[in-house]
Every structure is written in structure tokens, then in C-alpha cells.
JSON list of C-alpha atoms in Angstrom, two decimals:
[
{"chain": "A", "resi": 1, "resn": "UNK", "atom": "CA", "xyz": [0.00, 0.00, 0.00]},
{"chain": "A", "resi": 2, "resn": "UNK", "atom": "CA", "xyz": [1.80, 3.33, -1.32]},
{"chain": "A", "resi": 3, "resn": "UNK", "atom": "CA", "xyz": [0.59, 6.64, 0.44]},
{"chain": "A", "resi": 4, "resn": "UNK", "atom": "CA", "xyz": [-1.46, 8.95, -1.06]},
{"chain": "A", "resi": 5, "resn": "UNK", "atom": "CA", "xyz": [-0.59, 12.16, -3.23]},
{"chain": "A", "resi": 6, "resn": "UNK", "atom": "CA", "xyz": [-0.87, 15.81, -1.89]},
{"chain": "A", "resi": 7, "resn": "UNK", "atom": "CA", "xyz": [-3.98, 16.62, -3.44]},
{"chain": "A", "resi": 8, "resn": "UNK", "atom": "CA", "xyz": [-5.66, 13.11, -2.50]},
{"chain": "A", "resi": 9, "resn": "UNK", "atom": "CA", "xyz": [-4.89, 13.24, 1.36]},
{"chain": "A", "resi": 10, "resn": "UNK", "atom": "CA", "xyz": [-5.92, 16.68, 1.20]},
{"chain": "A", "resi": 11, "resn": "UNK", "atom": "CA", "xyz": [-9.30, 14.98, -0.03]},
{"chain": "A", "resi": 12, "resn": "UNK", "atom": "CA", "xyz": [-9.01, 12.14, 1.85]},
{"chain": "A", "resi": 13, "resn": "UNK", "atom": "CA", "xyz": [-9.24, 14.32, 4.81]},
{"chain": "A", "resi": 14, "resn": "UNK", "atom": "CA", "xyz": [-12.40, 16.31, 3.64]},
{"chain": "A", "resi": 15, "resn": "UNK", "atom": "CA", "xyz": [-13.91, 12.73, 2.83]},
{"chain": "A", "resi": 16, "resn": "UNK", "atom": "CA", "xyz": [-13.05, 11.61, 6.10]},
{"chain": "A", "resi": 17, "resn": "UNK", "atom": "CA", "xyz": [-14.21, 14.68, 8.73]},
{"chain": "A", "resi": 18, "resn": "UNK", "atom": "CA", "xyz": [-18.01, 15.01, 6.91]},
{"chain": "A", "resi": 19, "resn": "UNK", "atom": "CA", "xyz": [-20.53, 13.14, 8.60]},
{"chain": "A", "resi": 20, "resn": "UNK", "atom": "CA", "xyz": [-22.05, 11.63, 5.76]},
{"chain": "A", "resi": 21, "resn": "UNK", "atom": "CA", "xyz": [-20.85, 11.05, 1.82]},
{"chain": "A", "resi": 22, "resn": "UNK", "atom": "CA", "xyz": [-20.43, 13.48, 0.06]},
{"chain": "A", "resi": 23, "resn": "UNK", "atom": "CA", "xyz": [-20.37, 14.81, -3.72]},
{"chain": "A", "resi": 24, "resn": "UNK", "atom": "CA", "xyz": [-17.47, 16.13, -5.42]},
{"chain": "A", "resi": 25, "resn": "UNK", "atom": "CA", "xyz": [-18.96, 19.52, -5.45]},
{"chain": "A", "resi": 26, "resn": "UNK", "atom": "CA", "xyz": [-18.90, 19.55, -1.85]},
{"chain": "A", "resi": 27, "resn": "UNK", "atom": "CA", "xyz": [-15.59, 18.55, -1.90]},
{"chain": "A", "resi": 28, "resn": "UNK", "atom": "CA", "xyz": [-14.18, 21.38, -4.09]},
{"chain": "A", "resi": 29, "resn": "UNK", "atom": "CA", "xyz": [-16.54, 23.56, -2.07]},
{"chain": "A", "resi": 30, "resn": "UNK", "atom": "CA", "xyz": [-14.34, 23.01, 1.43]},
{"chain": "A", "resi": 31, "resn": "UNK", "atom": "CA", "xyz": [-10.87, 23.16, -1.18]},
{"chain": "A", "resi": 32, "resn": "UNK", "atom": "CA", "xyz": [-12.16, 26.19, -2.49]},
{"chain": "A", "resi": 33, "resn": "UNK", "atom": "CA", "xyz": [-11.10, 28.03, 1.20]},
{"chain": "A", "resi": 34, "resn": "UNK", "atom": "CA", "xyz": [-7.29, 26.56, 0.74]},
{"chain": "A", "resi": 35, "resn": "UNK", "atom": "CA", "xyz": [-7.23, 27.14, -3.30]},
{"chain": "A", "resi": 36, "resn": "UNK", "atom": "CA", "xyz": [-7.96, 27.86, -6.10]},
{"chain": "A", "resi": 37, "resn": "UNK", "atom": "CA", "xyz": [-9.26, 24.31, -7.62]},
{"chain": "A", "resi": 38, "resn": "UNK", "atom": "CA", "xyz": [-10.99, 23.13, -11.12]},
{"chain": "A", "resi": 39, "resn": "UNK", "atom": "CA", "xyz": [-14.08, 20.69, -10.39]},
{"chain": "A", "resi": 40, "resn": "UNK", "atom": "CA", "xyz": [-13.13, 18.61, -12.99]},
{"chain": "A", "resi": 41, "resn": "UNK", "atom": "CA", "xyz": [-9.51, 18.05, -11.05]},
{"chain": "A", "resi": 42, "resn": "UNK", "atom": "CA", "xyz": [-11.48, 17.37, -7.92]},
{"chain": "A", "resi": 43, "resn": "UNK", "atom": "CA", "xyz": [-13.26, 15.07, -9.81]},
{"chain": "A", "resi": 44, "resn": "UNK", "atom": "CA", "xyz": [-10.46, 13.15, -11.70]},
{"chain": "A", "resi": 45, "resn": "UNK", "atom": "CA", "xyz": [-8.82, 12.66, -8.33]},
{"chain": "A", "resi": 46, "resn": "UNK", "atom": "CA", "xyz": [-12.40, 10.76, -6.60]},
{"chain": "A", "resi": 47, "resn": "UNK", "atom": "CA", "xyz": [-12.35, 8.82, -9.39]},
{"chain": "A", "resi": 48, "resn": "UNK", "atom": "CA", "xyz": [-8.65, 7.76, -8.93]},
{"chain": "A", "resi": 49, "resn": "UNK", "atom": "CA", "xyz": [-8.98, 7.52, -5.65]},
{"chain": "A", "resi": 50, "resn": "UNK", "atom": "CA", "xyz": [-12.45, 5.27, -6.24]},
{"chain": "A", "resi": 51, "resn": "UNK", "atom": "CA", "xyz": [-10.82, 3.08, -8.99]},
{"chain": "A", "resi": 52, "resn": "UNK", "atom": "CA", "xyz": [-8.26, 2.21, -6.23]},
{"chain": "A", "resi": 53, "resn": "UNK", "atom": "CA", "xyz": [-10.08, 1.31, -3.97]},
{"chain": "A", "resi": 54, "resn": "UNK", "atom": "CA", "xyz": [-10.58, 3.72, -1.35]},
{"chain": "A", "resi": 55, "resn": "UNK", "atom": "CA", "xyz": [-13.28, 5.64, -2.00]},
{"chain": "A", "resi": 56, "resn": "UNK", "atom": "CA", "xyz": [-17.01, 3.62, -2.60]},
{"chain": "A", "resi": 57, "resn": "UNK", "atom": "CA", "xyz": [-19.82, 5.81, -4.13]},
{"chain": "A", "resi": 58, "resn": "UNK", "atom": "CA", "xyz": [-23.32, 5.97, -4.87]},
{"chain": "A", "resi": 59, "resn": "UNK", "atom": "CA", "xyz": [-25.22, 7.43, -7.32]},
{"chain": "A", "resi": 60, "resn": "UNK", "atom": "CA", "xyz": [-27.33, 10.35, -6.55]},
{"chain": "A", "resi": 61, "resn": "UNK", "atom": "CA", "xyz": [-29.22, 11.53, -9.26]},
{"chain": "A", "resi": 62, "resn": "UNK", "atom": "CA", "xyz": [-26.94, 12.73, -11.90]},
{"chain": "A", "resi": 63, "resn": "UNK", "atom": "CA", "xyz": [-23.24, 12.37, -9.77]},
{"chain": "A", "resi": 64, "resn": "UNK", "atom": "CA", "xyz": [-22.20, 10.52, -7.18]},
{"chain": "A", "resi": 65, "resn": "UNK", "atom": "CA", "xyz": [-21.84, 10.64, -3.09]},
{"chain": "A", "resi": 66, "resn": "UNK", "atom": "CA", "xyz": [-18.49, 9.27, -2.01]},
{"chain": "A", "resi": 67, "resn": "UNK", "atom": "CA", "xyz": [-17.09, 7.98, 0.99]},
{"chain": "A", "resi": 68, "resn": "UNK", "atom": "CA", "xyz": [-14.10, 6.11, 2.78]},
{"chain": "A", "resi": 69, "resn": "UNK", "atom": "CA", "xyz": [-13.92, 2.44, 2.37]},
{"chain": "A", "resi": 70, "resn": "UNK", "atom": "CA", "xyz": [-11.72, 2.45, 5.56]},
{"chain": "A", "resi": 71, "resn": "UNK", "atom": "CA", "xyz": [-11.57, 4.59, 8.78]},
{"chain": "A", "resi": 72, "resn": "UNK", "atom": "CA", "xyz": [-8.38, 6.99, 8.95]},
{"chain": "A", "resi": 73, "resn": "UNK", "atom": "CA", "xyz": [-7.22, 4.89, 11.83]},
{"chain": "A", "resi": 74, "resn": "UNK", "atom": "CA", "xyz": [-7.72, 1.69, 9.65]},
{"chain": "A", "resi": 75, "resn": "UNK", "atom": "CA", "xyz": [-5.56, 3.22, 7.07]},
{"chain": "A", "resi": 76, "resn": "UNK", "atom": "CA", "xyz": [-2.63, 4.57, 9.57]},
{"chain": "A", "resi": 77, "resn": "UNK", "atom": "CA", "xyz": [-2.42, 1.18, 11.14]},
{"chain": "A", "resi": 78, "resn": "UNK", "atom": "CA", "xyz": [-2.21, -0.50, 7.63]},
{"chain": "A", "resi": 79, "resn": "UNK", "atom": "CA", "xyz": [0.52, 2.01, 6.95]},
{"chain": "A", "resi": 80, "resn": "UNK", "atom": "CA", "xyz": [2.24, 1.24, 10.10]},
{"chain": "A", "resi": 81, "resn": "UNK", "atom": "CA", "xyz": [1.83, -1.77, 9.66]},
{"chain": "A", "resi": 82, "resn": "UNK", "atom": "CA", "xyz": [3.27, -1.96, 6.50]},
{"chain": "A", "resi": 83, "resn": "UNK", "atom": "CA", "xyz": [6.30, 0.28, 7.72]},
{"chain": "A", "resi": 84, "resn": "UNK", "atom": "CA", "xyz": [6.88, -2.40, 10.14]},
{"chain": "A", "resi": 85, "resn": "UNK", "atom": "CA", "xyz": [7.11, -5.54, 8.16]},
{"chain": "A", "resi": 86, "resn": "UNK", "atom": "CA", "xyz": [9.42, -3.41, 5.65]},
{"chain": "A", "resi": 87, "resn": "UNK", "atom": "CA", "xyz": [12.38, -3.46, 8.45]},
{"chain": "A", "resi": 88, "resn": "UNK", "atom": "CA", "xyz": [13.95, -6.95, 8.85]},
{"chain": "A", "resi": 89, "resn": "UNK", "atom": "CA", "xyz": [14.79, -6.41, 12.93]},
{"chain": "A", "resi": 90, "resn": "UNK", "atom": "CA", "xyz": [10.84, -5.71, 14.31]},
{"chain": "A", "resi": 91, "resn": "UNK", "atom": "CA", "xyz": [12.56, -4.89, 17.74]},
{"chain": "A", "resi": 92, "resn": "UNK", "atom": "CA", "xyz": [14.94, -2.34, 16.00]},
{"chain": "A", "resi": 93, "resn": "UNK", "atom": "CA", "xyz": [12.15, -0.93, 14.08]},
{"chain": "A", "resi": 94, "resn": "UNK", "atom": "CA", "xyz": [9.47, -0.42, 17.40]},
{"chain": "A", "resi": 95, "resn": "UNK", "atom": "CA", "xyz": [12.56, 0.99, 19.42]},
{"chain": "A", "resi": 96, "resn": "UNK", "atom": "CA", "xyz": [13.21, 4.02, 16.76]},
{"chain": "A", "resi": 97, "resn": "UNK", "atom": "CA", "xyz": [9.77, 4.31, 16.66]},
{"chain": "A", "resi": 98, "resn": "UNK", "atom": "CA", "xyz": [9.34, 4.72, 20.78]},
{"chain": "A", "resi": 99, "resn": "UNK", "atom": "CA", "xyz": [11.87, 7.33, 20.60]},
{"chain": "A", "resi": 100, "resn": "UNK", "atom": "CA", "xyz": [10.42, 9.28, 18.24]},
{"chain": "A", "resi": 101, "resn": "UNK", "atom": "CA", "xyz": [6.51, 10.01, 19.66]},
{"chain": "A", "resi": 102, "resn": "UNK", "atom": "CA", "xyz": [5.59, 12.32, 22.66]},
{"chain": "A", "resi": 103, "resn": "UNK", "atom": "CA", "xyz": [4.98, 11.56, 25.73]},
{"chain": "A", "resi": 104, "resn": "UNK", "atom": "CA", "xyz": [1.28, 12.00, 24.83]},
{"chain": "A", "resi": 105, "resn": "UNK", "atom": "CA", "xyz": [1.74, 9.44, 22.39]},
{"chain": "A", "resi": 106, "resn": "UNK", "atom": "CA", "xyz": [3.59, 7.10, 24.27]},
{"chain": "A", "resi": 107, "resn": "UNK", "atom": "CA", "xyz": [0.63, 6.60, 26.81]},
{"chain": "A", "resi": 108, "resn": "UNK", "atom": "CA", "xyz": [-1.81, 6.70, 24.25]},
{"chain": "A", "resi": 109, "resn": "UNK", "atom": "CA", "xyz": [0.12, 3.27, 22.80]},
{"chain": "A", "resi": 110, "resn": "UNK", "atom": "CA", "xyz": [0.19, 2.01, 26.82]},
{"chain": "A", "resi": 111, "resn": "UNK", "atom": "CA", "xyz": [-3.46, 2.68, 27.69]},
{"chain": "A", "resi": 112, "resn": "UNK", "atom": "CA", "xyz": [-4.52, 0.85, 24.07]},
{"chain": "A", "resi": 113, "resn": "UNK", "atom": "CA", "xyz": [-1.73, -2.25, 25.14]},
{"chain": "A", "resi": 114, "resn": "UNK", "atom": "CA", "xyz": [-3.38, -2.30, 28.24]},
{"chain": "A", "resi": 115, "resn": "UNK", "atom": "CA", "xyz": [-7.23, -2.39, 26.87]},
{"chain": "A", "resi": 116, "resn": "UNK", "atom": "CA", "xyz": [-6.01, -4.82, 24.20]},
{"chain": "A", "resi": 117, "resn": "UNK", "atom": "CA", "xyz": [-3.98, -6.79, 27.23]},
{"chain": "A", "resi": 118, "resn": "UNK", "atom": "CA", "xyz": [-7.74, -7.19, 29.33]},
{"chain": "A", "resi": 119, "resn": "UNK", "atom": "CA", "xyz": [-9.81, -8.00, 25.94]},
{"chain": "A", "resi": 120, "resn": "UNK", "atom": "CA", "xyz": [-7.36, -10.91, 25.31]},
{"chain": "A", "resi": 121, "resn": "UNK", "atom": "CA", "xyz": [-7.75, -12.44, 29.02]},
{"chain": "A", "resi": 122, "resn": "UNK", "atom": "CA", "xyz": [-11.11, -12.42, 29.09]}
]
């Protein structure tokens, strides 16, 4: 799994925060505030980004509503976890890793150890 461009995380973000799918007006819409955009770009990139698999849509009337296929948490675990198995030494890998995130961070990864620890016992 590669990343995605500038232009598509920017759009993978606005797909993302709404709380229900949305059209690629909409989209260009909320771009419109950052820049200056052509629909038809905004639209090319949905469709990439739909032809790969990570947008689903659904017509509605004459376009279509997109929206994710995964969670933004499903896709940064797939990335990390793809970062992960690309380092032959796991342990090396997860100790560069714990020296590089906050402190904030760092309990965040405890606390979901420790819920993951309890759901396993039970």
C-alpha cells in the first residue's frame, strides 16, 4: 500500500471529517477556502482515488456521493503496519519508533496495550 498524493490526502481528509458522503462539489466547495481548484480536477482525483479502492460511491441523481472504504485509523495502522514488516529487525524498528513520539503518544500506545492486554484475558 503506497501513500497517497498531496492533493488526494488533502481529499481524503475532507472525505473523512463530513458526517455523511459526500459529492465532489462539496468537496471542491471546502478546497475552495485553501485554493484555487478546477471541479473537474477534484473530480479526476475521486475517481482515482475510487478506482483504487478507497473511496465507494453511490449514485445520486446525476453524480455521485463518495465515501471512505476504511476509517483513517484503519488506514494509519495498515501504513504502520506496512512500515513495520518493511524493516527486517521488528525490535529495532518499534525501538526508533518509541523514541520518536511524545509523551502523549507514548501513553496513548500504553493505555490501548493495556485495553487490548484485558480484551485478550477475558
Amino acid at each position: 500500500m503506497r501513500g497517497f498524493g498531496e492533493l488526494e490526502a488533502v481529499i481524503m481528509d475532507i472525505v473523512w471529517s463530513a458526517d455523511a458522503p459526500v459529492s465532489v462539489r462539496e468537496v471542491r466547495e471546502r478546497l475552495e477556502t485553501q485554493r484555487v481548484i478546477a471541479y473537474t480536477t477534484v473530480l479526476t482525483v475521486m475517481d482515482n482515488l475510487h478506482g483504487k479502492g478507497w473511496l465507494v460511491r453511490q449514485r445520486d441523481g446525476r453524480a455521485f456521493r463518495y465515501q471512505a472504504r476504511m476509517t483513517r485509523e484503519e488506514y494509519a495502522a495498515r501504513l504502520m503496519r506496512e512500515a513495520l514488516q518493511s524493516g527486517e529487525d521488528h525490535a529495532a524498528v518499534f525501538v526508533r519508533f518509541l523514541d520518536d513520539i511524545s509523551s502523549e503518544e507514548s501513553e496513548a500506545l500504553r493505555a490501548a496495550l493495556r485495553r487490548r492486554s484485558r480484551k485478550r484475558a477475558r
